JSON list of C-alpha atoms and ligand atoms in Angstrom, two decimals:
[
{"chain": "A", "resi": 1, "resn": "MET", "atom": "CA", "xyz": [-7.96, -22.58, -0.90]},
{"chain": "A", "resi": 2, "resn": "GLY", "atom": "CA", "xyz": [-6.69, -19.23, 0.31]},
{"chain": "A", "resi": 3, "resn": "ARG", "atom": "CA", "xyz": [-8.51, -15.96, 0.82]},
{"chain": "A", "resi": 4, "resn": "ALA", "atom": "CA", "xyz": [-8.89, -13.17, -1.69]},
{"chain": "A", "resi": 5, "resn": "ALA", "atom": "CA", "xyz": [-6.95, -9.99, -0.93]},
{"chain": "A", "resi": 6, "resn": "LEU", "atom": "CA", "xyz": [-6.96, -6.30, -1.71]},
{"chain": "A", "resi": 7, "resn": "PHE", "atom": "CA", "xyz": [-3.33, -5.22, -2.11]},
{"chain": "A", "resi": 8, "resn": "ILE", "atom": "CA", "xyz": [-3.32, -1.49, -1.59]},
{"chain": "A", "resi": 9, "resn": "ASP", "atom": "CA", "xyz": [-0.56, 1.10, -1.92]},
{"chain": "A", "resi": 10, "resn": "ARG", "atom": "CA", "xyz": [0.08, 3.54, 0.96]},
{"chain": "A", "resi": 11, "resn": "ASP", "atom": "CA", "xyz": [1.51, 6.93, -0.09]},
{"chain": "A", "resi": 12, "resn": "GLY", "atom": "CA", "xyz": [-0.73, 8.90, -2.45]},
{"chain": "A", "resi": 13, "resn": "THR", "atom": "CA", "xyz": [-3.40, 6.22, -2.23]},
{"chain": "A", "resi": 14, "resn": "ILE", "atom": "CA", "xyz": [-4.47, 5.96, 1.43]},
{"chain": "A", "resi": 15, "resn": "ASN", "atom": "CA", "xyz": [-2.63, 9.00, 2.79]},
{"chain": "A", "resi": 16, "resn": "ARG", "atom": "CA", "xyz": [-1.70, 12.17, 0.97]},
{"chain": "A", "resi": 17, "resn": "ASP", "atom": "CA", "xyz": [1.81, 11.80, -0.38]},
{"chain": "A", "resi": 18, "resn": "CYS", "atom": "CA", "xyz": [4.50, 13.89, 1.25]},
{"chain": "A", "resi": 19, "resn": "PRO", "atom": "CA", "xyz": [8.10, 13.32, 0.16]},
{"chain": "A", "resi": 20, "resn": "TYR", "atom": "CA", "xyz": [9.40, 10.49, 2.33]},
{"chain": "A", "resi": 21, "resn": "CYS", "atom": "CA", "xyz": [6.47, 10.68, 4.79]},
{"chain": "A", "resi": 22, "resn": "ARG", "atom": "CA", "xyz": [7.65, 10.06, 8.33]},
{"chain": "A", "resi": 23, "resn": "ASP", "atom": "CA", "xyz": [5.94, 12.52, 10.66]},
{"chain": "A", "resi": 24, "resn": "PRO", "atom": "CA", "xyz": [2.54, 11.26, 11.89]},
{"chain": "A", "resi": 25, "resn": "SER", "atom": "CA", "xyz": [1.37, 14.89, 12.27]},
{"chain": "A", "resi": 26, "resn": "GLN", "atom": "CA", "xyz": [1.56, 15.13, 8.45]},
{"chain": "A", "resi": 27, "resn": "LEU", "atom": "CA", "xyz": [-1.04, 12.40, 8.13]},
{"chain": "A", "resi": 28, "resn": "TYR", "atom": "CA", "xyz": [-4.02, 13.14, 5.90]},
{"chain": "A", "resi": 29, "resn": "ILE", "atom": "CA", "xyz": [-6.20, 10.20, 4.84]},
{"chain": "A", "resi": 30, "resn": "TYR", "atom": "CA", "xyz": [-8.34, 10.14, 1.68]},
{"chain": "A", "resi": 31, "resn": "GLU", "atom": "CA", "xyz": [-11.99, 9.27, 2.35]},
{"chain": "A", "resi": 32, "resn": "ASP", "atom": "CA", "xyz": [-12.39, 7.23, -0.85]},
{"chain": "A", "resi": 33, "resn": "ALA", "atom": "CA", "xyz": [-9.55, 4.95, 0.25]},
{"chain": "A", "resi": 34, "resn": "VAL", "atom": "CA", "xyz": [-11.24, 4.46, 3.64]},
{"chain": "A", "resi": 35, "resn": "GLU", "atom": "CA", "xyz": [-14.45, 3.52, 1.83]},
{"chain": "A", "resi": 36, "resn": "LEU", "atom": "CA", "xyz": [-12.62, 1.15, -0.52]},
{"chain": "A", "resi": 37, "resn": "ILE", "atom": "CA", "xyz": [-10.97, -0.66, 2.43]},
{"chain": "A", "resi": 38, "resn": "ARG", "atom": "CA", "xyz": [-14.30, -0.90, 4.28]},
{"chain": "A", "resi": 39, "resn": "GLU", "atom": "CA", "xyz": [-15.96, -2.31, 1.16]},
{"chain": "A", "resi": 40, "resn": "TYR", "atom": "CA", "xyz": [-13.32, -5.04, 0.86]},
{"chain": "A", "resi": 41, "resn": "ASN", "atom": "CA", "xyz": [-13.49, -5.74, 4.62]},
{"chain": "A", "resi": 42, "resn": "LYS", "atom": "CA", "xyz": [-17.22, -6.41, 4.14]},
{"chain": "A", "resi": 43, "resn": "LYS", "atom": "CA", "xyz": [-16.59, -8.65, 1.14]},
{"chain": "A", "resi": 44, "resn": "GLY", "atom": "CA", "xyz": [-14.34, -10.80, 3.32]},
{"chain": "A", "resi": 45, "resn": "TYR", "atom": "CA", "xyz": [-11.07, -9.90, 1.59]},
{"chain": "A", "resi": 46, "resn": "LEU", "atom": "CA", "xyz": [-7.81, -9.58, 3.44]},
{"chain": "A", "resi": 47, "resn": "VAL", "atom": "CA", "xyz": [-6.55, -6.00, 3.11]},
{"chain": "A", "resi": 48, "resn": "VAL", "atom": "CA", "xyz": [-2.78, -5.81, 2.72]},
{"chain": "A", "resi": 49, "resn": "ILE", "atom": "CA", "xyz": [-0.80, -2.59, 2.31]},
{"chain": "A", "resi": 50, "resn": "VAL", "atom": "CA", "xyz": [2.21, -2.99, -0.02]},
{"chain": "A", "resi": 51, "resn": "THR", "atom": "CA", "xyz": [4.46, 0.05, -0.06]},
{"chain": "A", "resi": 52, "resn": "ASN", "atom": "CA", "xyz": [7.87, 1.14, -1.36]},
{"chain": "A", "resi": 53, "resn": "GLN", "atom": "CA", "xyz": [9.80, 2.88, 1.43]},
{"chain": "A", "resi": 54, "resn": "SER", "atom": "CA", "xyz": [13.18, 3.68, -0.07]},
{"chain": "A", "resi": 55, "resn": "GLY", "atom": "CA", "xyz": [13.57, 6.39, 2.59]},
{"chain": "A", "resi": 56, "resn": "ILE", "atom": "CA", "xyz": [14.87, 3.51, 4.73]},
{"chain": "A", "resi": 57, "resn": "GLY", "atom": "CA", "xyz": [17.54, 2.51, 2.21]},
{"chain": "A", "resi": 58, "resn": "ARG", "atom": "CA", "xyz": [18.43, 6.17, 1.61]},
{"chain": "A", "resi": 59, "resn": "GLY", "atom": "CA", "xyz": [18.82, 6.75, 5.37]},
{"chain": "A", "resi": 60, "resn": "TYR", "atom": "CA", "xyz": [16.07, 9.43, 5.51]},
{"chain": "A", "resi": 61, "resn": "PHE", "atom": "CA", "xyz": [14.22, 7.69, 8.32]},
{"chain": "A", "resi": 62, "resn": "SER", "atom": "CA", "xyz": [14.61, 4.61, 10.52]},
{"chain": "A", "resi": 63, "resn": "GLU", "atom": "CA", "xyz": [12.56, 1.43, 10.71]},
{"chain": "A", "resi": 64, "resn": "SER", "atom": "CA", "xyz": [11.13, 2.64, 14.04]},
{"chain": "A", "resi": 65, "resn": "GLU", "atom": "CA", "xyz": [10.07, 5.99, 12.53]},
{"chain": "A", "resi": 66, "resn": "LEU", "atom": "CA", "xyz": [8.42, 4.07, 9.71]},
{"chain": "A", "resi": 67, "resn": "LYS", "atom": "CA", "xyz": [6.63, 1.89, 12.23]},
{"chain": "A", "resi": 68, "resn": "ALA", "atom": "CA", "xyz": [5.41, 4.94, 14.19]},
{"chain": "A", "resi": 69, "resn": "PHE", "atom": "CA", "xyz": [3.96, 6.45, 11.00]},
{"chain": "A", "resi": 70, "resn": "ASN", "atom": "CA", "xyz": [2.35, 3.14, 9.99]},
{"chain": "A", "resi": 71, "resn": "ASP", "atom": "CA", "xyz": [0.88, 2.65, 13.47]},
{"chain": "A", "resi": 72, "resn": "ALA", "atom": "CA", "xyz": [-0.66, 6.14, 13.36]},
{"chain": "A", "resi": 73, "resn": "LEU", "atom": "CA", "xyz": [-2.09, 5.44, 9.91]},
{"chain": "A", "resi": 74, "resn": "LEU", "atom": "CA", "xyz": [-3.52, 2.04, 10.85]},
{"chain": "A", "resi": 75, "resn": "ASN", "atom": "CA", "xyz": [-4.97, 3.43, 14.06]},
{"chain": "A", "resi": 76, "resn": "GLU", "atom": "CA", "xyz": [-6.68, 6.31, 12.23]},
{"chain": "A", "resi": 77, "resn": "LEU", "atom": "CA", "xyz": [-8.11, 3.86, 9.69]},
{"chain": "A", "resi": 78, "resn": "ARG", "atom": "CA", "xyz": [-9.40, 1.66, 12.51]},
{"chain": "A", "resi": 79, "resn": "LEU", "atom": "CA", "xyz": [-11.12, 4.66, 14.11]},
{"chain": "A", "resi": 80, "resn": "ARG", "atom": "CA", "xyz": [-12.83, 5.26, 10.77]},
{"chain": "A", "resi": 81, "resn": "GLY", "atom": "CA", "xyz": [-14.00, 1.65, 10.53]},
{"chain": "A", "resi": 82, "resn": "ALA", "atom": "CA", "xyz": [-11.42, 0.39, 8.02]},
{"chain": "A", "resi": 83, "resn": "ARG", "atom": "CA", "xyz": [-9.38, -2.69, 8.94]},
{"chain": "A", "resi": 84, "resn": "VAL", "atom": "CA", "xyz": [-5.93, -3.42, 7.48]},
{"chain": "A", "resi": 85, "resn": "ASP", "atom": "CA", "xyz": [-4.79, -7.01, 8.06]},
{"chain": "A", "resi": 86, "resn": "ALA", "atom": "CA", "xyz": [-1.12, -6.71, 7.17]},
{"chain": "A", "resi": 87, "resn": "LEU", "atom": "CA", "xyz": [1.49, -4.29, 5.85]},
{"chain": "A", "resi": 88, "resn": "TYR", "atom": "CA", "xyz": [4.53, -5.18, 3.76]},
{"chain": "A", "resi": 89, "resn": "TYR", "atom": "CA", "xyz": [7.18, -2.66, 2.76]},
{"chain": "A", "resi": 90, "resn": "CYS", "atom": "CA", "xyz": [10.24, -2.64, 0.56]},
{"chain": "A", "resi": 91, "resn": "PRO", "atom": "CA", "xyz": [13.12, -0.74, 2.25]},
{"chain": "A", "resi": 92, "resn": "HIS", "atom": "CA", "xyz": [15.42, -0.76, -0.79]},
{"chain": "A", "resi": 93, "resn": "THR", "atom": "CA", "xyz": [16.47, 1.90, -3.25]},
{"chain": "A", "resi": 94, "resn": "PRO", "atom": "CA", "xyz": [16.29, 1.37, -7.03]},
{"chain": "A", "resi": 95, "resn": "ASP", "atom": "CA", "xyz": [20.08, 0.84, -7.01]},
{"chain": "A", "resi": 96, "resn": "ASP", "atom": "CA", "xyz": [19.65, -2.23, -4.82]},
{"chain": "A", "resi": 97, "resn": "ARG", "atom": "CA", "xyz": [17.90, -3.99, -7.73]},
{"chain": "A", "resi": 98, "resn": "CYS", "atom": "CA", "xyz": [15.79, -6.02, -5.33]},
{"chain": "A", "resi": 99, "resn": "GLY", "atom": "CA", "xyz": [12.80, -8.12, -6.31]},
{"chain": "A", "resi": 100, "resn": "CYS", "atom": "CA", "xyz": [10.43, -6.47, -3.85]},
{"chain": "A", "resi": 101, "resn": "ARG", "atom": "CA", "xyz": [10.39, -2.83, -4.95]},
{"chain": "A", "resi": 102, "resn": "LYS", "atom": "CA", "xyz": [7.09, -2.34, -6.83]},
{"chain": "A", "resi": 103, "resn": "PRO", "atom": "CA", "xyz": [6.32, -2.89, -9.64]},
{"chain": "A", "resi": 104, "resn": "ASN", "atom": "CA", "xyz": [8.36, -6.01, -8.89]},
{"chain": "A", "resi": 105, "resn": "THR", "atom": "CA", "xyz": [6.17, -8.69, -7.39]},
{"chain": "A", "resi": 106, "resn": "ALA", "atom": "CA", "xyz": [8.16, -10.22, -4.49]},
{"chain": "A", "resi": 107, "resn": "LEU", "atom": "CA", "xyz": [6.35, -8.27, -1.74]},
{"chain": "A", "resi": 108, "resn": "VAL", "atom": "CA", "xyz": [3.01, -9.57, -2.93]},
{"chain": "A", "resi": 109, "resn": "GLU", "atom": "CA", "xyz": [4.40, -13.07, -3.43]},
{"chain": "A", "resi": 110, "resn": "ARG", "atom": "CA", "xyz": [5.63, -13.07, 0.17]},
{"chain": "A", "resi": 111, "resn": "ALA", "atom": "CA", "xyz": [2.20, -11.98, 1.42]},
{"chain": "A", "resi": 112, "resn": "VAL", "atom": "CA", "xyz": [0.50, -14.65, -0.71]},
{"chain": "A", "resi": 113, "resn": "LYS", "atom": "CA", "xyz": [2.66, -17.33, 0.89]},
{"chain": "A", "resi": 114, "resn": "GLU", "atom": "CA", "xyz": [2.58, -16.05, 4.48]},
{"chain": "A", "resi": 115, "resn": "LEU", "atom": "CA", "xyz": [-1.13, -15.20, 4.58]},
{"chain": "A", "resi": 116, "resn": "ASP", "atom": "CA", "xyz": [-2.43, -18.04, 2.39]},
{"chain": "A", "resi": 117, "resn": "ILE", "atom": "CA", "xyz": [-3.92, -15.73, -0.24]},
{"chain": "A", "resi": 118, "resn": "ASP", "atom": "CA", "xyz": [-5.64, -16.83, -3.44]},
{"chain": "A", "resi": 119, "resn": "LEU", "atom": "CA", "xyz": [-3.94, -14.49, -5.91]},
{"chain": "A", "resi": 120, "resn": "SER", "atom": "CA", "xyz": [-6.36, -15.32, -8.73]},
{"chain": "A", "resi": 121, "resn": "ARG", "atom": "CA", "xyz": [-9.25, -13.69, -6.82]},
{"chain": "A", "resi": 122, "resn": "SER", "atom": "CA", "xyz": [-7.23, -10.71, -5.60]},
{"chain": "A", "resi": 123, "resn": "VAL", "atom": "CA", "xyz": [-6.89, -7.09, -6.78]},
{"chain": "A", "resi": 124, "resn": "VAL", "atom": "CA", "xyz": [-4.39, -4.24, -6.58]},
{"chain": "A", "resi": 125, "resn": "ALA", "atom": "CA", "xyz": [-5.34, -0.61, -5.78]},
{"chain": "A", "resi": 126, "resn": "GLY", "atom": "CA", "xyz": [-3.07, 2.40, -6.09]},
{"chain": "A", "resi": 127, "resn": "ASP", "atom": "CA", "xyz": [-2.48, 5.92, -7.35]},
{"chain": "A", "resi": 128, "resn": "ARG", "atom": "CA", "xyz": [0.31, 5.15, -9.81]},
{"chain": "A", "resi": 129, "resn": "GLU", "atom": "CA", "xyz": [-0.50, 3.51, -13.11]},
{"chain": "A", "resi": 130, "resn": "ASP", "atom": "CA", "xyz": [3.22, 2.96, -13.79]},
{"chain": "A", "resi": 131, "resn": "ILE", "atom": "CA", "xyz": [3.90, 1.33, -10.39]},
{"chain": "A", "resi": 132, "resn": "ASP", "atom": "CA", "xyz": [0.73, -0.17, -8.91]},
{"chain": "A", "resi": 133, "resn": "GLY", "atom": "CA", "xyz": [-0.93, -0.68, -12.28]},
{"chain": "A", "resi": 134, "resn": "GLU", "atom": "CA", "xyz": [2.20, -2.35, -13.60]},
{"chain": "A", "resi": 135, "resn": "LEU", "atom": "CA", "xyz": [2.34, -4.53, -10.47]},
{"chain": "A", "resi": 136, "resn": "ALA", "atom": "CA", "xyz": [-1.24, -5.68, -11.16]},
{"chain": "A", "resi": 137, "resn": "ARG", "atom": "CA", "xyz": [-0.36, -6.46, -14.80]},
{"chain": "A", "resi": 138, "resn": "ARG", "atom": "CA", "xyz": [2.69, -8.50, -13.78]},
{"chain": "A", "resi": 139, "resn": "LEU", "atom": "CA", "xyz": [0.51, -10.42, -11.31]},
{"chain": "A", "resi": 140, "resn": "GLY", "atom": "CA", "xyz": [-2.26, -10.82, -13.89]},
{"chain": "A", "resi": 141, "resn": "ILE", "atom": "CA", "xyz": [-4.98, -9.41, -11.63]},
{"chain": "A", "resi": 142, "resn": "PRO", "atom": "CA", "xyz": [-7.28, -6.35, -11.83]},
{"chain": "A", "resi": 143, "resn": "PHE", "atom": "CA", "xyz": [-6.16, -2.81, -10.94]},
{"chain": "A", "resi": 144, "resn": "ILE", "atom": "CA", "xyz": [-8.25, -0.15, -9.20]},
{"chain": "A", "resi": 145, "resn": "HIS", "atom": "CA", "xyz": [-6.81, 3.26, -10.01]},
{"chain": "A", "resi": 146, "resn": "LEU", "atom": "CA", "xyz": [-7.31, 5.97, -7.37]},
{"chain": "A", "resi": 147, "resn": "ASN", "atom": "CA", "xyz": [-6.26, 8.86, -9.53]},
{"chain": "A", "resi": 148, "resn": "ARG", "atom": "CA", "xyz": [-5.07, 11.82, -7.44]},
{"chain": "A", "resi": 149, "resn": "LYS", "atom": "CA", "xyz": [-4.13, 14.00, -10.41]},
{"chain": "A", "resi": 150, "resn": "VAL", "atom": "CA", "xyz": [-6.65, 16.82, -10.59]},
{"chain": "A", "resi": 151, "resn": "GLU", "atom": "CA", "xyz": [-7.65, 17.61, -14.17]},
{"chain": "A", "resi": 152, "resn": "PRO", "atom": "CA", "xyz": [-7.00, 21.25, -15.09]},
{"chain": "B", "resi": 201, "resn": "MG", "atom": "MG1", "xyz": [1.60, 5.73, -4.29]}
]
């Protein structure tokens, strides 16, 4: 039997969203996301980032720029005691009609297969009800909403 996992979104959930984030100097990490990751590390879950990065498909940044940003993010999380076990991204644009752009489920399904995850004990966390919440519904697992919209 596989391990339980926390599937967590990147932009707007772990780091403050900037349009097509690519510059590591723009990195700002939310403390509640750090705490959530630490909590699931302690519970023995795998922590897997699943993120839509259509900036690749649109030609706004390269795979190596994406990797540099991700490395900076993962390193900063590590320094703050939060361990991420894997990161999966979708490089496509909506026009590509792929199966991996969230809320489609193929990214998660790939992680489940490659990392031997027990989906039935897993959860999704994210800032977007219509993307990450919808992903969780399609997978039939719970959703943790990190709501970044400040009430007026
Ligand atoms: Mg997001």
